[in-house]
XYZ file of C-alpha atoms in Angstrom:
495
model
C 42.704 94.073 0.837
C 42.388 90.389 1.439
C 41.130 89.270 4.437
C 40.494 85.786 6.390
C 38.095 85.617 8.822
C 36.774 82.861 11.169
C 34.515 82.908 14.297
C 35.004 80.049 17.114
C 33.438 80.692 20.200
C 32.724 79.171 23.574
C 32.757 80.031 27.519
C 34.430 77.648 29.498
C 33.055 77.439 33.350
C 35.868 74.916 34.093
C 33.404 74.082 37.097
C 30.633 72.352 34.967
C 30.391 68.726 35.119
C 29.404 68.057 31.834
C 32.149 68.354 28.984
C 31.707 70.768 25.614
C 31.626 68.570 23.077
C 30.585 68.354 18.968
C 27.187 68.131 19.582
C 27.079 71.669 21.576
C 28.326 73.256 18.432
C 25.797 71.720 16.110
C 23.253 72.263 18.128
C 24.054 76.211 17.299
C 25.005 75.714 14.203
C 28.313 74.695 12.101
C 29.229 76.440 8.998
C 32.449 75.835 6.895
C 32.759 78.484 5.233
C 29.584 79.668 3.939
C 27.866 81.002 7.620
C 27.213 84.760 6.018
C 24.836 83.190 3.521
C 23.255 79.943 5.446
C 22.536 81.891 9.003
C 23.065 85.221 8.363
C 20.780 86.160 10.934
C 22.962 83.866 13.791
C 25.851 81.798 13.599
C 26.782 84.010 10.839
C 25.807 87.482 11.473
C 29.335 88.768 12.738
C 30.925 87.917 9.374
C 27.820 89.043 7.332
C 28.395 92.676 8.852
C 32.252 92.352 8.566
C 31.318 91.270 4.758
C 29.200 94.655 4.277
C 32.706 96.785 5.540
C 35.131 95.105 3.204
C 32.364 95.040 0.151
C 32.065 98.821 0.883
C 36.314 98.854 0.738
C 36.253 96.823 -2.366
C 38.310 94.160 -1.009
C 38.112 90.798 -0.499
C 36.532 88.244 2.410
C 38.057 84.435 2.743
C 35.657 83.519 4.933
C 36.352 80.612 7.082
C 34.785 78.112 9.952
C 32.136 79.763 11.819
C 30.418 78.170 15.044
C 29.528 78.235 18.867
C 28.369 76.475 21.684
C 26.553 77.263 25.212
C 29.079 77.620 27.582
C 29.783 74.566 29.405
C 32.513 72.425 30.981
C 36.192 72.092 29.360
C 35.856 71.570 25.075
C 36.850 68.111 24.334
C 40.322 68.511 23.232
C 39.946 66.399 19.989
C 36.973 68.763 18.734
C 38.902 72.012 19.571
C 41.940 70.942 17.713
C 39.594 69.522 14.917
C 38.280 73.146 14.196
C 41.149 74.629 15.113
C 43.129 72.726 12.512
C 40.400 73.174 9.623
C 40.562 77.187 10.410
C 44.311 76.358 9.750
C 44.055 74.749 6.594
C 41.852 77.342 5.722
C 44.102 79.829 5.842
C 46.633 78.230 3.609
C 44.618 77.375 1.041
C 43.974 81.337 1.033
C 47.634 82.453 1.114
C 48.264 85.348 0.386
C 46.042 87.616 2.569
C 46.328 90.883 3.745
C 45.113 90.505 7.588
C 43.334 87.874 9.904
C 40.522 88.775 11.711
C 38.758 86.297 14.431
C 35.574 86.505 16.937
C 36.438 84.230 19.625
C 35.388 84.635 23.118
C 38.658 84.612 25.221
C 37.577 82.074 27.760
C 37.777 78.859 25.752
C 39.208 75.864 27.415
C 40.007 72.432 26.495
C 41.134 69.528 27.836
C 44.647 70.380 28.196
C 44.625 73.725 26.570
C 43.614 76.325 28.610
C 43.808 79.191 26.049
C 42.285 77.993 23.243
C 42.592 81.277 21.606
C 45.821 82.093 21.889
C 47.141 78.431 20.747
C 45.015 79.532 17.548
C 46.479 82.942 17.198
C 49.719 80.899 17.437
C 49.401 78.405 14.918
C 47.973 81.307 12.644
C 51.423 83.797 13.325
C 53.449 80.689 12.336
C 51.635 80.388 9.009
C 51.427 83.903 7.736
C 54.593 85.201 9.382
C 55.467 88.432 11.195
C 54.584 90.795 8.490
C 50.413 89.872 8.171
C 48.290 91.670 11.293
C 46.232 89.107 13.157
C 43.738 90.662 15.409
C 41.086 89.198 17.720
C 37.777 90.247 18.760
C 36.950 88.808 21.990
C 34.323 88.624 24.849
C 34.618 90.910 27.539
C 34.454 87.896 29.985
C 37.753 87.061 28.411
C 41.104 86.048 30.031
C 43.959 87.792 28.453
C 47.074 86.074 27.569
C 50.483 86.423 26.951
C 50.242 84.337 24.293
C 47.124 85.978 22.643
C 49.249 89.214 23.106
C 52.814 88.047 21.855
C 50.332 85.840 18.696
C 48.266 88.811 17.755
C 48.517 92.197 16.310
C 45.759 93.825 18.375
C 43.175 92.757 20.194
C 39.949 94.162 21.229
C 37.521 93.352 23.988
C 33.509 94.369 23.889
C 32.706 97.231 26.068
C 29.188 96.698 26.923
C 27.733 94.314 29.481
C 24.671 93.243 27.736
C 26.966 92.694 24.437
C 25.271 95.878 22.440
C 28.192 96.732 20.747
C 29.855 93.377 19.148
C 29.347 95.216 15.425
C 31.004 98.505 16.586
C 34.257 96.239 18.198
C 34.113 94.414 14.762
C 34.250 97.623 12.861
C 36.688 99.118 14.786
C 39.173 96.013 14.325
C 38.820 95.979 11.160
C 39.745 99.072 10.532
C 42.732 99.060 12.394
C 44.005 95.925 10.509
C 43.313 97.999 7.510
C 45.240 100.159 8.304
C 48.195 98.276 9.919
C 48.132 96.145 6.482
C 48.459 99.344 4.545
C 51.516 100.140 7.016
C 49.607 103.139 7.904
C 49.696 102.683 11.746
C 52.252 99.710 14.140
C 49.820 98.521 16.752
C 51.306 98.286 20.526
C 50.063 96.493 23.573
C 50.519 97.289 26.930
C 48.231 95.489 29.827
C 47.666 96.184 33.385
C 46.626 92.875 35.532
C 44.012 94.362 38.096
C 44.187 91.374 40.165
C 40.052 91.170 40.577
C 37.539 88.777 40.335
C 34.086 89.387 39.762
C 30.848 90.652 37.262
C 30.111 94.398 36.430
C 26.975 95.742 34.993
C 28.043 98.413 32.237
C 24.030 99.313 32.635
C 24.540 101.594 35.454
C 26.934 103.756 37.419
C 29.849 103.674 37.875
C 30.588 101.089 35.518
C 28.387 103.399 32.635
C 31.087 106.151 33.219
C 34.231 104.134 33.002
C 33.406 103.087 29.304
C 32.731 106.865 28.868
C 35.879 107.118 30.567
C 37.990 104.127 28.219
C 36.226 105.646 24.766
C 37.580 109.367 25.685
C 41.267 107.964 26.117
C 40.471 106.140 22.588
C 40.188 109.887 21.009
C 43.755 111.259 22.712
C 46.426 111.470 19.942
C 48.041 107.912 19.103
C 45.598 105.604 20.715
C 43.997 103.160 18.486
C 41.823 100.932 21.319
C 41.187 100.417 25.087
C 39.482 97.387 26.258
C 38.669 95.938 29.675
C 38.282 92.499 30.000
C 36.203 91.560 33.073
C 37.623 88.251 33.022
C 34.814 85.019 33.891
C 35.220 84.287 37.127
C 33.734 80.746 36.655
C 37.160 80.081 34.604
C 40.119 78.050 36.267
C 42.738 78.563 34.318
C 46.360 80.275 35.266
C 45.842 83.764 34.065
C 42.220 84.337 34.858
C 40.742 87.738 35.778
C 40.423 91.432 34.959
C 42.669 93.118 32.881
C 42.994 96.332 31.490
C 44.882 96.732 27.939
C 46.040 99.756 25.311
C 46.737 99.780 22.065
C 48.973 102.476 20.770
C 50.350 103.487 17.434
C 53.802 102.424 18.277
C 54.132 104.161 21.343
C 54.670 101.496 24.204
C 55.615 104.049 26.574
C 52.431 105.845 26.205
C 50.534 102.611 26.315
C 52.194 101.780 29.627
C 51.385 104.986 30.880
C 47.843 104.799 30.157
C 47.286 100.880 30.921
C 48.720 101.542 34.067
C 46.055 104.767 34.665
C 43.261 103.304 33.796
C 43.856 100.569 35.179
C 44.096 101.792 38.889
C 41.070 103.892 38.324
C 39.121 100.902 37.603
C 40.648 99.357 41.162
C 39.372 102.220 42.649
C 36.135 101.360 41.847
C 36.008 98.168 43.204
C 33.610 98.385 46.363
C 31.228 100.309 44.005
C 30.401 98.083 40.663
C 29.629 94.522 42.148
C 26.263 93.122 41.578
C 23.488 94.144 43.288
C 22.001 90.423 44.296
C 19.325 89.286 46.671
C 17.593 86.419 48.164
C 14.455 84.978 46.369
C 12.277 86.110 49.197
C 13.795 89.658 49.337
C 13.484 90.070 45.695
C 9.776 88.802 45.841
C 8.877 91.750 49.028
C 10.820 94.090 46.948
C 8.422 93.189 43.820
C 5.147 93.452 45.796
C 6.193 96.429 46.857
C 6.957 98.070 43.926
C 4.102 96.867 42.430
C 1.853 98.840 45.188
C 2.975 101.840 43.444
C -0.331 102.810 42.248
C -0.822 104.353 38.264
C 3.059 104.746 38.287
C 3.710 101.318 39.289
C 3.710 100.284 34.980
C 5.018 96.636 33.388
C 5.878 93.850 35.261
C 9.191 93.130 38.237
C 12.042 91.553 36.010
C 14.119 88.753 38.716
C 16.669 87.452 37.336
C 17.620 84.015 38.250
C 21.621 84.944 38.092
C 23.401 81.416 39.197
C 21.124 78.943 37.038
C 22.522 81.051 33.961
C 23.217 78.750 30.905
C 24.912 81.882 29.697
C 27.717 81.077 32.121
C 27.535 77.306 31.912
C 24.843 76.691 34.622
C 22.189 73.656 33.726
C 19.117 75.892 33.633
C 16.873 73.987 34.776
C 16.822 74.727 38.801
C 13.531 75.451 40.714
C 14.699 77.309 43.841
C 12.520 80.466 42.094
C 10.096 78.762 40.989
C 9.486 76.589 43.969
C 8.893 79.747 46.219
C 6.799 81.089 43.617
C 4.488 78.003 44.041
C 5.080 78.575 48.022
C 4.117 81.948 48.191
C 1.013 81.715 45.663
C 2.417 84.452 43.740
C -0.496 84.762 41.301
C 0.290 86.246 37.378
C 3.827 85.606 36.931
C 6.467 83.815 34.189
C 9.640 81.842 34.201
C 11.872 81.100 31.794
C 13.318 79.300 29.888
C 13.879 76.242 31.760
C 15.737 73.223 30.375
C 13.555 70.241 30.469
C 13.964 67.645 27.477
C 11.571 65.214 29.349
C 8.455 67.702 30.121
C 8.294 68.597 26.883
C 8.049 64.933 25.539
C 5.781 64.480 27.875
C 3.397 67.887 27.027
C 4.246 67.302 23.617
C 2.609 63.919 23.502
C -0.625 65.005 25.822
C -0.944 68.126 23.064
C -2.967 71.619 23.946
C -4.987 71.692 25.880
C -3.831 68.987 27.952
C -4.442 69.037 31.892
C -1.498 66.553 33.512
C 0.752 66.148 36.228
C 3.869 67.401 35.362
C 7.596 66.732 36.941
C 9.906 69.942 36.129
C 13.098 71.033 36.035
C 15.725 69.694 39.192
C 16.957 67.349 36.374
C 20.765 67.883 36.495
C 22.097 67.815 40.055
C 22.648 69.164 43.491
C 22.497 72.695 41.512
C 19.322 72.593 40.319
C 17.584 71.637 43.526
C 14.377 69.071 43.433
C 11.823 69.005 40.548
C 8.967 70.511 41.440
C 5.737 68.615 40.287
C 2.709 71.195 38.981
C -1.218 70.268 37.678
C -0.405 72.305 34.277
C -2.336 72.850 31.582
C -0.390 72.516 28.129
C -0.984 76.134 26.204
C 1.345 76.231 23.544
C 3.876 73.592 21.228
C 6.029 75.582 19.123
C 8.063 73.850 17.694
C 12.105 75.169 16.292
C 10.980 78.303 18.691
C 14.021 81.144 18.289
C 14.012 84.857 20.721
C 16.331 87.628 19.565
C 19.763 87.942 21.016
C 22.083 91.096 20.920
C 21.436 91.552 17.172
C 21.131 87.952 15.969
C 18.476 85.276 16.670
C 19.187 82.690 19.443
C 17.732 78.971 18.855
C 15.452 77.244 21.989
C 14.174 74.233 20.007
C 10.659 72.876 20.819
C 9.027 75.082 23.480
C 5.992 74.434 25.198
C 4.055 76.844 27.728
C 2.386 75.113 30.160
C 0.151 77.251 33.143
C -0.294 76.144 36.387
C -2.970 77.578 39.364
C -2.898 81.112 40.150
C -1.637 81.992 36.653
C 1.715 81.218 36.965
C 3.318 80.343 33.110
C 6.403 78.442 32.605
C 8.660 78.187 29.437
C 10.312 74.884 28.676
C 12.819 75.051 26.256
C 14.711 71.908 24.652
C 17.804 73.893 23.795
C 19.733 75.300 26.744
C 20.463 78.638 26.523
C 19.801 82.051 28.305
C 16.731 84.316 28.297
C 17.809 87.167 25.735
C 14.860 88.695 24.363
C 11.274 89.229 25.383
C 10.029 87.059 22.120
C 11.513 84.165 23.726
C 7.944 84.384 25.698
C 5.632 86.534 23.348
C 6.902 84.240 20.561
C 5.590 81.270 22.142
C 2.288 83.053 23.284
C 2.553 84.660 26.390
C 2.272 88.270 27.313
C 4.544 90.414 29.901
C 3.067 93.631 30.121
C 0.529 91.850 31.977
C 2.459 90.272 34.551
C 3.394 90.813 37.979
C 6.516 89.023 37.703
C 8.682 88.007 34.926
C 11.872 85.899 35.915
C 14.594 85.025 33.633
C 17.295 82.407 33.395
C 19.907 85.410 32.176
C 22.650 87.331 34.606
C 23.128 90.500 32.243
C 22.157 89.528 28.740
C 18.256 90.066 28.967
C 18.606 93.858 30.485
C 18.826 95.013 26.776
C 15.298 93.925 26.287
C 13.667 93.505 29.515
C 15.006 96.234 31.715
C 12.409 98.794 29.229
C 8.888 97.090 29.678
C 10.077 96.479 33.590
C 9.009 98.546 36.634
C 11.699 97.116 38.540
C 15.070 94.788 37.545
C 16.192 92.785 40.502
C 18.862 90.165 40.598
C 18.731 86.989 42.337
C 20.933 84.629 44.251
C 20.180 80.597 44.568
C 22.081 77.836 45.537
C 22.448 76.900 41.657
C 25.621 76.478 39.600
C 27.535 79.721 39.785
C 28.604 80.959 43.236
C 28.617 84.800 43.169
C 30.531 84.600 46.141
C 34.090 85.712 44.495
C 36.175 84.836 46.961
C 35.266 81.518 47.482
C 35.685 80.154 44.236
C 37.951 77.045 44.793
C 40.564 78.323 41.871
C 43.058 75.490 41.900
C 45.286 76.740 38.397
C 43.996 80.771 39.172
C 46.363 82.579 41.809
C 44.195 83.348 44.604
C 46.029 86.249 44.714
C 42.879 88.671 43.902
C 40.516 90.598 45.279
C 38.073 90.373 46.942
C 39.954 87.168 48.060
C 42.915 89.264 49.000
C 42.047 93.307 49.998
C 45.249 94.643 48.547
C 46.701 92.235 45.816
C 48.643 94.966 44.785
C 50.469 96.075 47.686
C 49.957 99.749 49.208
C 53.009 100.900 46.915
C 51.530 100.215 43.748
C 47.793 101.571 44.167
């Protein structure tokens, strides 16, 4: 078997100021062609395990453009159709293959193209025809098409909320292309539009049980896949939102039947799985008194600081946290990784040891409140710092650690990104299970390594960049036709 494959990835929060442009995707990391060998480790770890399955096959992997960027405002069209087009001429410089297999994300927008991925799926299905399966591994903050649907072959979302199972999704794909190319199975679609807006935790109940509940319908007779896609709510474009999706072994009917099924089971779920967010100062009590706990009270309070996420676009570099922190002389505690290009010229020229006045974060707007200025001392450069993420390693640049009074540590990072793993701080020096509080510029991603060295995981609303307040988003392309916007988008007759 003969198989292209090509990974182009970015989430669009069509809210962000700033635009997604070239630079973004450097800064991660471009590869034409050769990703599986250069970065292995990141940009290219999804097609180095994909590499391992087909090796094991003894087929054959064309391996194409490989790349992603923070999420951020809308991609600038020019560099979307730029990569797009060399994944195209890719992919007929390889003719023939077998099957075409893609990691996007599913919330990709450019400027004029809201659906980035399914204007790729479609240029692909015009090149290699009806009679080659295309499928697409996407994001489970994805928005599900039409187009994607009527481009590709199958599609399949991730499950988990931290991202724990990308390589299982990838696997899984695969072999269903496999087997579609060997005309052993005819993949089906069928989707149910729940007509909700919002963010679900797979790390706890109920949400925990409905992916028990999707992978049992995967084992009934004739069902190759369910997926869920939660949809990013930070995403203006026209068909935004949840959506529940099966794929059959050409049996519409039965993937009707089921779509529809799960589909209103997940609906009926809705007043149970939102996310469990609190004010700074609630989250703080809630800390201190957890931490009164005595010999059982072990590891330090994980907040998470949930709307100043650059996983979903957000600047990273607010201080409404931090700022109370300071306010409330809360002694021993972390926070990180804040965006700060300027304080870390500024500590990096001053070197260790350095006692200075710093200015921090509050750089990029309204969102990010004031900057907060701090007597630090400077205790660690590191420079190209990296912190595990899901399975791969995740870049932050030049870090520096700086400490101010009462023991309170702060991470500076010159690449914007989330808080994944734990070595994001330990790798730069400083210890957690030490610390009173630990608080994270993450909404979900970190729980895979946090939530075990944590007495307590607690997430926290600010006035930063992504409103968790559903339905207020000002959609002007989404219907507002959703819940929690609208309490029964459906009607009484359908749920």
């Amino acid at each position: 078997m003969r198989l292209f494959v090509a990974h182009l990835a970015t989430e669009t929060n069509t809210f962000a100021a700033a635009p997604t442009g070239l630079g973004d995707f450097e800064e991660i990391g471009i590869h034409h062609g050769d990703a599986s060998v250069r970065d292995p480790e990141g940009v290219g770890a999804f097609i180095r395990y994909l590499r391992g399955l087909i090796d094991a096959d003894g087929g054959e992997l064309v391996e194409s453009l490989s790349t992603l960027a923070q999420p951020g405002g809308r991609t600038v069209r020019h560099v979307y159709e730029a990569m797009r087009d060399e994944i195209l001429a890719d992919l007929r410089a390889a003719l023939p293959v077998d099957a075409v297999q893609l990691l996007l994300h599913g919330a990709m927008a450019a400027e004029g193209v809201d659906d980035c991925e399914g204007d790729l799926a479609a240029h692909i299905r015009e090149i290699v025809g009806p009679g080659v399966p295309i499928g697409l591994e996407l994001d489970l903050h994805c928005h599900f098409t039409e187009r994607m649907r009527t481009a590709a072959d199958v599609i399949i979302a991730f499950k988990e909320y931290p991202h724990t199972d990308t390589d299982e999704r990838g696997a899984e794909l695969y072999r269903i292309l496999k087997d579609a190319a060997l005309g052993k199975v005819r993949p089906v679609t069928a989707v149910f539009d729940c007509k909700m807006v919002g963010l679900w935790h797979t790390t706890r109940e109920p949400m925990q049980g409905f992916v028990r509940r999707m992978q049992a319908i995967e084992r009934a007779p004739g069902v190759l896949s369910v997926s869920l896609g939660h949809g990013f709510p930070w995403g203006d474009v026209p068909e935004a939102g949840a959506k529940l999706w099966v794929v059959t072994d050409n049996d519409p009917a039965l993937a009707q039947t089921l779509a529809q099924q799960l589909g209103r089971e997940f609906w009926a779920l809705r007043e149970r799985i939102g996310p469990e967010a609190c004010s700074i100062d609630a989250a703080l009590d809630a800390a201190f008194e957890s931490g009164a706990g005595g010999a059982d009270a072990h590891g330090p309070a994980v907040l998470a600081d949930v709307a100043d996420n650059p996983g979903g676009g957000a600047a990273g570099d607010s201080t409404f946290i931090l700022r109370r922190l300071v306010e409330r002389r809360v002694a021993n505690s972390v926070v990180g990784a804040i965006w700060d290009l300027g304080a870390i010229h500024v500590c990096k020229g001053a070197g260790v040891g350095a006692q200075l006045d710093l200015r921090i974060g509050g750089k990029c707007g309204p969102a990010s409140g004031q900057p907060l200025d701090l007597r630090v001392t400077v205790r660690a450069i590191v420079p190209n710092h990296s912190q595990s993420a899901l399975g791969t390693r995740e870049r932050l640049g030049d870090c520096v650690w700086v400490e101010a009074a009462g023991g309170l540590h702060i991470l500076l990072c010159s690449i914007r990104t989330q808080t994944y793993g734990t070595d994001a701080f330990t790798g730069a020096g400083i210890s957690l299970a030490d610390k009173a509080i630990v608080v994270v510029k993450s909404t979900q991603h970190f729980h895979a390594e946090f939530a075990p060295i944590a007495r307590q995981v607690l997430y926290v609303t600010t006035p930063g960049a992504m409103s968790f307040d559903f339905a207020a988003i000002p959609y002007r392309l989404r219907s507002p036709d959703y819940w929690p916007r609208v309490p029964d988008p459906h009607g009484l007759s359908a749920i």
